CSV table of C-alpha atoms in Angstrom, one decimal:
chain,number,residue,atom,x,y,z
A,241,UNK,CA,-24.5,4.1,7.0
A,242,UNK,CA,-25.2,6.9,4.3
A,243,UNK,CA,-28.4,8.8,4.5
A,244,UNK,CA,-29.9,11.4,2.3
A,245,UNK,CA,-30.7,13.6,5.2
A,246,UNK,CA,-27.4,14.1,6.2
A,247,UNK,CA,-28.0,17.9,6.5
A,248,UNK,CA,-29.9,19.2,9.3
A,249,UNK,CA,-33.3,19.6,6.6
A,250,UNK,CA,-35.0,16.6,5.2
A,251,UNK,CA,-34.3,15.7,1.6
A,252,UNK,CA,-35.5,13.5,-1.1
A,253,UNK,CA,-35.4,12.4,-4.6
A,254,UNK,CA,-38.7,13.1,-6.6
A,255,UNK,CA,-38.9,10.4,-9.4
A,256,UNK,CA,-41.2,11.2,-12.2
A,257,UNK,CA,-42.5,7.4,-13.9
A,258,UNK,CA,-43.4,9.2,-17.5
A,259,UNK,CA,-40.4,9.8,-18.0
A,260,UNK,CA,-39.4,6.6,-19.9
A,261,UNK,CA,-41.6,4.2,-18.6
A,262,UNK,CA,-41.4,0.3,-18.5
A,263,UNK,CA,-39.0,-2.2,-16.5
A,264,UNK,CA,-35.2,-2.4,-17.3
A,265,UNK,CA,-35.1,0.9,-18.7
A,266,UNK,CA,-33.1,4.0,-16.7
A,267,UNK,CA,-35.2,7.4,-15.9
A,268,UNK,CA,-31.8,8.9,-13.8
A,269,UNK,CA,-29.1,8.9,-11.9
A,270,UNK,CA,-28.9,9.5,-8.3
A,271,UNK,CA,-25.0,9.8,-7.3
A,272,UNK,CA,-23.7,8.8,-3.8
A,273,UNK,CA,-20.1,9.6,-3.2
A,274,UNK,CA,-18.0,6.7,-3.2
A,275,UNK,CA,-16.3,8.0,0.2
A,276,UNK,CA,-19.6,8.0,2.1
A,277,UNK,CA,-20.3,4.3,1.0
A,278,UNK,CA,-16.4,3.2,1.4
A,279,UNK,CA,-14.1,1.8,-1.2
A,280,UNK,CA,-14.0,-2.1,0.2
A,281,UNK,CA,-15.2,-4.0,-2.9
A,282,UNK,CA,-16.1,-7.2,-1.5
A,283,UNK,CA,-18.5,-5.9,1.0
A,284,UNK,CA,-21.9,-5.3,0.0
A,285,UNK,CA,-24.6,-2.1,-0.3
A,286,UNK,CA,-27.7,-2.4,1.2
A,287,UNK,CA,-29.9,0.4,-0.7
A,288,UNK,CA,-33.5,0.8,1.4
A,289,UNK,CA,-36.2,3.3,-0.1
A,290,UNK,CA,-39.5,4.5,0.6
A,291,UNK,CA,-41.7,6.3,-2.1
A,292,UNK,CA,-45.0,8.4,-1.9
A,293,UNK,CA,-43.8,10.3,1.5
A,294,UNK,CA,-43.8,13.7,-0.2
A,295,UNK,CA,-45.7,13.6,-3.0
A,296,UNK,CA,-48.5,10.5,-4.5
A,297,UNK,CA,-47.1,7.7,-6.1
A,298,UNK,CA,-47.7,8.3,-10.0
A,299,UNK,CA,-45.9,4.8,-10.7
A,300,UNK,CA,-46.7,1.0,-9.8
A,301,UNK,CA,-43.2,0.3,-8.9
A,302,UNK,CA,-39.6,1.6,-8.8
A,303,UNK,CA,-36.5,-0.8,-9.5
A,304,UNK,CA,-32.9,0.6,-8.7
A,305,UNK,CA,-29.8,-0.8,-10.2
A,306,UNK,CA,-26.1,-0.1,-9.3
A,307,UNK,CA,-24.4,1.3,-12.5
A,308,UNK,CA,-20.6,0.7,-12.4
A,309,UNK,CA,-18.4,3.3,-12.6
A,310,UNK,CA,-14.8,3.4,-14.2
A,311,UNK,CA,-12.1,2.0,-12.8
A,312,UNK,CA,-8.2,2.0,-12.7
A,313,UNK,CA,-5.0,0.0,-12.0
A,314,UNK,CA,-1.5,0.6,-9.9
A,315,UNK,CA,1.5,-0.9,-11.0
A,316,UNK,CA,3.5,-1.3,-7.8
A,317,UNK,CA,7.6,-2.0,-8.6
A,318,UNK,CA,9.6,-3.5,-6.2
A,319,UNK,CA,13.8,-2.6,-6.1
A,320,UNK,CA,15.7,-4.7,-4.1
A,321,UNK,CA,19.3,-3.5,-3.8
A,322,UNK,CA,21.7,-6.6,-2.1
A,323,UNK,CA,24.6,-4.5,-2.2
A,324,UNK,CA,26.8,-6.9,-3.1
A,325,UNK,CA,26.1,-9.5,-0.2
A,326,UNK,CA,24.8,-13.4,-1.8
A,327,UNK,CA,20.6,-12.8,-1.9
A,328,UNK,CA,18.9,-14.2,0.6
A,329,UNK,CA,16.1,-16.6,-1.1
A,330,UNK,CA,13.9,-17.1,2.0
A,331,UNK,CA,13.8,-13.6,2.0
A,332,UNK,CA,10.0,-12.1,1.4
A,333,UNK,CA,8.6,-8.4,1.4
A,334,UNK,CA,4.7,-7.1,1.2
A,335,UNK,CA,3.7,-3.7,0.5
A,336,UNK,CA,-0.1,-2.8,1.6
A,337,UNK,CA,-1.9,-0.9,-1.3
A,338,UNK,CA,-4.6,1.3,1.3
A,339,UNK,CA,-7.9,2.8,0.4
A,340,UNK,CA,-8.6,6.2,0.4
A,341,UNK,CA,-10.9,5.7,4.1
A,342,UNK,CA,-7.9,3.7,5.6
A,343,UNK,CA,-8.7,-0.1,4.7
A,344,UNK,CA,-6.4,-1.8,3.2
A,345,UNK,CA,-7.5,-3.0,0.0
A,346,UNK,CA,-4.7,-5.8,-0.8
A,347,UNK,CA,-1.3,-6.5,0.2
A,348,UNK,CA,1.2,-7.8,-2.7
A,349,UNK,CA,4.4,-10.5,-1.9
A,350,UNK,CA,7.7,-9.9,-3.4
A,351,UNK,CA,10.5,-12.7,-2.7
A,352,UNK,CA,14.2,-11.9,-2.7
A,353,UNK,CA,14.3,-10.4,-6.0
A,354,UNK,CA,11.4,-7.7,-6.7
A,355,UNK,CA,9.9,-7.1,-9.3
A,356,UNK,CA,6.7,-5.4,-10.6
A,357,UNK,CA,3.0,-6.3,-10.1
A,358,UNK,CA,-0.4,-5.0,-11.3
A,359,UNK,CA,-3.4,-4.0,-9.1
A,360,UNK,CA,-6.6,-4.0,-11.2
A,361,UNK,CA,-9.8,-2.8,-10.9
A,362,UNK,CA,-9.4,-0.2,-8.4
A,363,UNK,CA,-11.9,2.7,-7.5
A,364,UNK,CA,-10.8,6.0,-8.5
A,365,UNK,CA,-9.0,7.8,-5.7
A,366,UNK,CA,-6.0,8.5,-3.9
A,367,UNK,CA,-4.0,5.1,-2.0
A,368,UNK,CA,-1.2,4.9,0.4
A,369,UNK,CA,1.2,2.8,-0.9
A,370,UNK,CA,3.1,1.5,2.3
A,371,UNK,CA,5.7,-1.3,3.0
A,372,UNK,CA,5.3,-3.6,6.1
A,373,UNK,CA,8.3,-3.2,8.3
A,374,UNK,CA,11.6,-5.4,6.4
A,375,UNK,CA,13.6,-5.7,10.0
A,376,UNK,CA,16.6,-3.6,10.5
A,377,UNK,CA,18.8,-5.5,7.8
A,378,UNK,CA,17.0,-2.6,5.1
A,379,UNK,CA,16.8,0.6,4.6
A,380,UNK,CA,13.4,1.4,2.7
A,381,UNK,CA,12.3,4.2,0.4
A,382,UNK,CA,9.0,5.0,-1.7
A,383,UNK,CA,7.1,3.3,1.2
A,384,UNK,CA,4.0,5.7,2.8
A,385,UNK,CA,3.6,7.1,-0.8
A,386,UNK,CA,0.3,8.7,-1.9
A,387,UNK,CA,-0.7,7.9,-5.3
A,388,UNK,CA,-3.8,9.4,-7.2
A,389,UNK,CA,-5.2,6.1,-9.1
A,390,UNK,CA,-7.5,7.5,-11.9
A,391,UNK,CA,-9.1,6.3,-15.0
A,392,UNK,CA,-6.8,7.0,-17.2
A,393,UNK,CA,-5.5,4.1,-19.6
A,394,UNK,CA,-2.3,4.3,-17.9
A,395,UNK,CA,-2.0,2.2,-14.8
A,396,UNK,CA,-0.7,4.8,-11.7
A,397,UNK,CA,2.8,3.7,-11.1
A,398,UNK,CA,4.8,3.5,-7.7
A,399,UNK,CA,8.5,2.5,-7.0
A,400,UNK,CA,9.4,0.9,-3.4
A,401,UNK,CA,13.3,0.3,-3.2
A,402,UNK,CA,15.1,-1.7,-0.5
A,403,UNK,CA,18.5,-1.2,-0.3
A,404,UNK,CA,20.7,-3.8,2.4
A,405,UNK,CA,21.8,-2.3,5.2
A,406,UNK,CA,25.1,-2.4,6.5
A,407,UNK,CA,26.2,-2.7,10.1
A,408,UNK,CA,29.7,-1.4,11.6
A,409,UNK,CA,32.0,-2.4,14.2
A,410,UNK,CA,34.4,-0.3,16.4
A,411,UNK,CA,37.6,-2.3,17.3
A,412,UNK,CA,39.6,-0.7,19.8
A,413,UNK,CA,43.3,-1.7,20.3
A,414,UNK,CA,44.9,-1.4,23.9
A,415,UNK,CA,48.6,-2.2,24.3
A,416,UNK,CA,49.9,-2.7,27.5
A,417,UNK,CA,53.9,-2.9,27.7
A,418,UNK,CA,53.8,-3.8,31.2
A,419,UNK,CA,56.7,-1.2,31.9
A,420,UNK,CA,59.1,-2.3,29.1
A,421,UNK,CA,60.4,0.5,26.0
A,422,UNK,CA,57.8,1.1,23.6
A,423,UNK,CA,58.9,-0.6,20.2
A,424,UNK,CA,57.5,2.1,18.1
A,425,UNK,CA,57.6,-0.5,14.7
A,426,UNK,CA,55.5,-3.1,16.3
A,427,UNK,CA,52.5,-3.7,14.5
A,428,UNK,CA,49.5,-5.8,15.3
A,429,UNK,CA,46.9,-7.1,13.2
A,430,UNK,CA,43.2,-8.1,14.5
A,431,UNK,CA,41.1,-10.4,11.7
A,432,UNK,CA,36.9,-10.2,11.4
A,433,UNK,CA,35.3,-13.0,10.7
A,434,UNK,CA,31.9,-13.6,10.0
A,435,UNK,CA,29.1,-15.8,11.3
A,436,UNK,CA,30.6,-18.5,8.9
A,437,UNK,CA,33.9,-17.5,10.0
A,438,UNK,CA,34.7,-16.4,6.7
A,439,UNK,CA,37.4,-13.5,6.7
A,440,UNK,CA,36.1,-10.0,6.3
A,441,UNK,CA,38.8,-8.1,6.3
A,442,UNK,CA,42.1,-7.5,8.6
A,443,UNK,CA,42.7,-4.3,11.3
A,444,UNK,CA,45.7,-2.7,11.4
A,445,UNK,CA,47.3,-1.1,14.6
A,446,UNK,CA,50.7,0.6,15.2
C-alpha cells in the first residue's frame, strides 16, 4: 500500500475545480512512482480519496482516471550451441523476464533450437533477464542479465547462449606381467562406447 503521507508530516493534494471545470475533462496530474505501486500488470489499483479535510470543498465532485504511460518491448534471443552432438527434440528451455521489485513478469519457452521472441508492453525500467537451471548437460551465458527496457522505438535486446557440455573420462591402464619379461612393443587397445554402444573412439596404451 502507497500513501501520500509517507513522510513523517502530513501531506495532500489541493485541487482547484475552476480550473477547467465539467466531467471528463483533466485539471492535473498527480504522479505516483510506478515502484511504490509495483510493476505486476494484471493486478489491480485501488485508489481511495477524501476531499474537504484541509480546506472547503469548492467543487460537487472529483473523478480520477488512470492515464497510461509509455511503454516498451524486450526482444529476448535464445543461442543453442549442440556442439556437434544430434539435437535433442524433447529438449525445452525458459528464461524468466523479472520486474524491477522482483516479480516475475513472464517466462518465455524455447524448444531444442532457440530462437528469438518479443516481450511487449512492458513498464519502463530495469529487468533481470534469467535462465531456469538447463541441468548439467549446458553450460549457460547471458543469463542473470540486467536490461534497462525504455521507451525507445527500439525493443531492449538480450542474448542467452547455451552451449552442450561435454563430459570426460579417465581410463587408467594397469598391466600386470605376473613375473614374466616385459615385451616393451606390446600394445593394448581399450574401445568407448556409448549408451547405444556406438564407438566413440579407441585408447591407446604401450
Amino acid at each position: 500500500m502507497w500513501s501520500l503521507d509517507w513522510g513523517s508530516e502530513d501531506a495532500w493534494i489541493l485541487l482547484n475545480a475552476e480550473l477547467e471545470p465539467g466531467s471528463g475533462w483533466s485539471d492535473l496530474s498527480v504522479l505516483v512512482p510506478i515502484a511504490a505501486l509495483g510493476y505486476d500488470q494484471k493486478k489491480y489499483v485501488y485508489f481511495v480519496t477524501e476531499s474537504g479535510n484541509e480546506y472547503p470543498h469548492n467543487g460537487g465532485f472529483e473523478e480520477w482516471a488512470l492515464q497510461d504511460v509509455d511503454r516498451g518491448c524486450l526482444e529476448v534471443t535464445k543461442v543453442v550451441d549442440w556442439q556437434g552432438v544430434d539435437p535433442d527434440p524433447e529438449q525445452t528451455f525458459y528464461v524468466d523476464v523479472i520486474y524491477p521489485d522482483g516479480v516475475i513478469t513472464i517466462t518465455l519457452e524455447f524448444d531444442y533450437t532457440g530462437g528469438t521472441q518479443t516481450v511487449e508492453g512492458l513498464m519502463p525500467g530495469v529487468y533481470t533477464v534469467v535462465e531456469q537451471d538447463p541441468g548439467a548437460a549446458w553450460l549457460v551465458s547471458g543469463s542473470t542479465y540486467p536490461v534497462e527496457v525504455t521507451t525507445d522505438s527500439a525493443c531492449a535486446e538480450v542474448t542467452v547462449t547455451n552451449t552442450y557440455n561435454f563430459g570426460c573420462l579417465s581410463v587408467e591402464k594397469v598391466v600386470d606381467w605376473n613375473g614374466v619379461p616385459e615385451d616393451t612393443a606390446k600394445m593394448f587397445y581399450v574401445d568407448v562406447l556409448d549408451a547405444d554402444d556406438m564407438l566413440v573412439g579407441t585408447l591407446e596404451f604401450g
